[in-house]
Amino acid sequence: MPVERVRRRIPEATVARLPVYLRILVEQATEEVECISSEGLAELAGVNAAKVRKDLSYLGSYGTRGVGYEVAFLVYQIRRELGLTHDWPVVIVGAGNLGQALAGYNGFGERGFPVAGIVDIEPGKVGSVIGGVRVRHIDDLQQIVQSRRVSIGVVATPPSAAQDAADRLVRAGVTSILNFAPVVLAVPRGISVRKVDLAVELQILSYYEQRRVGVGLQAVGSNDSTRGASA
Amino acid sequence: MPVERVRRRIPEATVARLPVYLRILVEQATEEVECISSEGLAELAGVNAAKVRKDLSYLGSYGTRGVGYEVAFLVYQIRRELGLTHDWPVVIVGAGNLGQALAGYNGFGERGFPVAGIVDIEPGKVGSVIGGVRVRHIDDLQQIVQSRRVSIGVVATPPSAAQDAADRLVRAGVTSILNFAPVVLAVPRGISVRKVDLAVELQILSYYEQRRVGVGLQAVGSNDSTRGASA
DNA sequence: CGCGCTTTGTGAACACGTGCACAACTGCAT
DNA sequence: ATGCAGTTGTGCACGTGTTCACAAAGCGCG
Ligand SMILES: NC(=O)c1ccc[n+]([C@@H]2O[C@H](COP(=O)([O-])OP(=O)(O)OC[C@H]3O[C@@H](n4cnc5c(N)ncnc54)[C@H](O)[C@@H]3O)[C@@H](O)[C@H]2O)c1
Ligand SMILES: NC(=O)c1ccc[n+]([C@@H]2O[C@H](COP(=O)([O-])OP(=O)(O)OC[C@H]3O[C@@H](n4cnc5c(N)ncnc54)[C@H](O)[C@@H]3O)[C@@H](O)[C@H]2O)c1
């Protein structure tokens, strides 16, 4: 067996699917499943089996021919590759409708993304407690980021304030941003940004919905998730 | 000028970008901008100018060489292509944390996706009013969908109930689903599904974050949004 | 009217992602 | 040992998406 070579670059499309495999594998593990074939995993993930094999092959040759993949080992490998061997605390900017829903959601902490803090600019919002976290003033952002070693920030402000929020996050030392505001953020090189725009999702559905009329059923590529993290 | 030919199929990647252009163009229109070049639009959308031109060319040749595109006209054409000439009422299943945030959000209605109803299985949740909409029991789903001619459903239930929610939506007559639960939904052919999985987004950020260490700055493709609506 | 400046629309090359097909390999049964 | 059924890992061909580069075309000005 060769010495651990330099880390291979993993295609973006694969990176986007690994979390899905991971979730499924963790679930399988809790159901005492010890071994899974690419076909089985593909079925559960709603993708092609060859794609699963190719994706997993970027991690290394961790399968056993004729048998499949050991679930626990795969979980470990994917976690390692995704950098999920330790927690990534996140800070949320904007304690409105959405920010509160996010802060009150346990799913993130469970998956390794505890809410290190939530901040707002509105003095009226400061002080209330959501999901066990007290809302603090945005001026405390830098302090939170640095003391808790936060590298991921979430923008949940109104669109007009989103760029300001992003600027503050970057200034505070955050290097990855998840943006819920429907605006294109400008960030310095080296900062990763991902955008979740629900209106865009609905509009895409609308497009296919509208085409459906009169065209009958049509198949439009399966549900994947290829989106760049810009830098 | 030729007679309006059969509708061209628009590449999925383009469909995913059109809503972004649309938002920017609408904003420009409110700022009295009448004309915009592909370069200007590209700048605002954070993409390559050639891409903008190619994307827009799928709608037809609506630009003027040497000048650019007429904003109002482009808005109209993109709206038409995306099927946004009329409202698409949506129904939300699951009035929890997230469902309430969604229902209380005005942005959807403003963009042509009014909340026609929100339902829950928990009797305790039924009756409360969120964003002007009363929560109803899930047994009323079919009635809501049919009376309001809803074709888009939103799944905001816990993961364990998501497949059930999807099944009910499909049975009620919905043909497009936006799924917030971290599960892969099985739906009949012809039903479009799009998934928004925040944990996956964070994990993707984690991957690049982890790679950043020791590698220095690296550029990883710009922020696009290519995801199939399955059928 | 013609010229030069600007910007579109698109052909062509390239990059990336997908899926088939199959050789290589494993483990088990005989 | 040998054979066989099962499954991985991957070469290859194909399709999709991105970007460059440039001819074609509109506009304004002299
Ligand atoms: N609520 C939803 O379901 C939903 C859905 C899709 C998209 N979004 C988007 O998410 C964002 C937040 O939505 P929301 O419904 O929570 O809005 P909201 O108005 O309820 O909350 C925004 C919060 O941000 C705070 N804020 C404003 N400027 C700030 C600044 N400069 N720094 C820090 N905080 C600031 C406000 O005080 C407010 O508490 C918006 O951009 C919206 O378009 C929300
Ligand atoms: N809250 C967030 O910020 C957040 C973030 C990411 C993902 N999600 C996902 O969104 C989903 C909803 O999250 P949440 O925080 O709102 O959960 P929640 O528990 O607050 O709300 C879920 C609601 O669904 C209802 N429900 C349960 N089974 C149902 C059924 N069969 N039919 C109809 N309604 C049913 C429950 O009564 C409850 O009101 C979950 O799958 C979660 O993983 C939420």
Short mmCIF file of C-alpha atoms in Angstrom, two decimals, chain A residues 182 197-210, chain B residues 15-24 26 78-79 81-84 88 90 107-108 110-113 152 176 178 194 229:
data_model
loop_
_atom_site.label_atom_id
_atom_site.label_comp_id
_atom_site.label_asym_id
_atom_site.label_seq_id
_atom_site.Cartn_x
_atom_site.Cartn_y
_atom_site.Cartn_z
CA PRO A 182 -31.68 37.35 -2.73
CA ASP A 197 -32.57 31.56 -2.81
CA LEU A 198 -35.99 30.12 -2.29
CA ALA A 199 -37.67 32.40 -4.77
CA VAL A 200 -35.28 31.17 -7.43
CA GLU A 201 -36.18 27.59 -6.59
CA LEU A 202 -39.86 28.35 -6.96
CA GLN A 203 -39.27 30.12 -10.24
CA ILE A 204 -37.41 27.13 -11.60
CA LEU A 205 -40.32 24.93 -10.63
CA SER A 206 -42.61 27.43 -12.30
CA TYR A 207 -40.67 27.08 -15.54
CA TYR A 208 -41.12 23.33 -15.69
CA GLU A 209 -44.67 23.62 -14.44
CA GLN A 210 -45.52 25.98 -17.23
CA VAL B 15 -33.15 28.18 -16.42
CA ALA B 16 -31.43 28.39 -13.05
CA ARG B 17 -29.84 31.72 -13.94
CA LEU B 18 -32.82 33.44 -15.50
CA PRO B 19 -34.45 34.15 -12.12
CA VAL B 20 -31.26 35.86 -11.03
CA TYR B 21 -31.18 38.05 -14.12
CA LEU B 22 -34.85 38.76 -13.60
CA ARG B 23 -34.39 39.99 -10.06
CA ILE B 24 -31.55 42.26 -11.12
CA VAL B 26 -36.51 44.37 -12.01
CA ILE B 78 -37.94 36.30 -18.93
CA ARG B 79 -41.19 36.39 -17.01
CA GLU B 81 -40.37 32.16 -20.38
CA LEU B 82 -40.39 31.24 -16.69
CA GLY B 83 -44.16 31.12 -16.62
CA LEU B 84 -44.41 34.09 -14.30
CA TRP B 88 -48.51 30.30 -8.68
CA VAL B 90 -48.24 27.39 -3.06
CA GLY B 107 -41.20 37.88 -0.38
CA PHE B 108 -42.93 34.92 -1.97
CA GLU B 110 -44.47 39.63 -3.92
CA ARG B 111 -42.72 37.44 -6.44
CA GLY B 112 -45.85 35.69 -7.57
CA PHE B 113 -46.02 32.76 -5.17
CA ILE B 152 -46.64 23.77 -6.11
CA SER B 176 -44.12 20.38 -8.22
CA LEU B 178 -39.98 22.11 -2.95
CA ARG B 194 -36.34 20.44 -5.90
CA ALA B 229 -36.04 19.44 -11.33
#
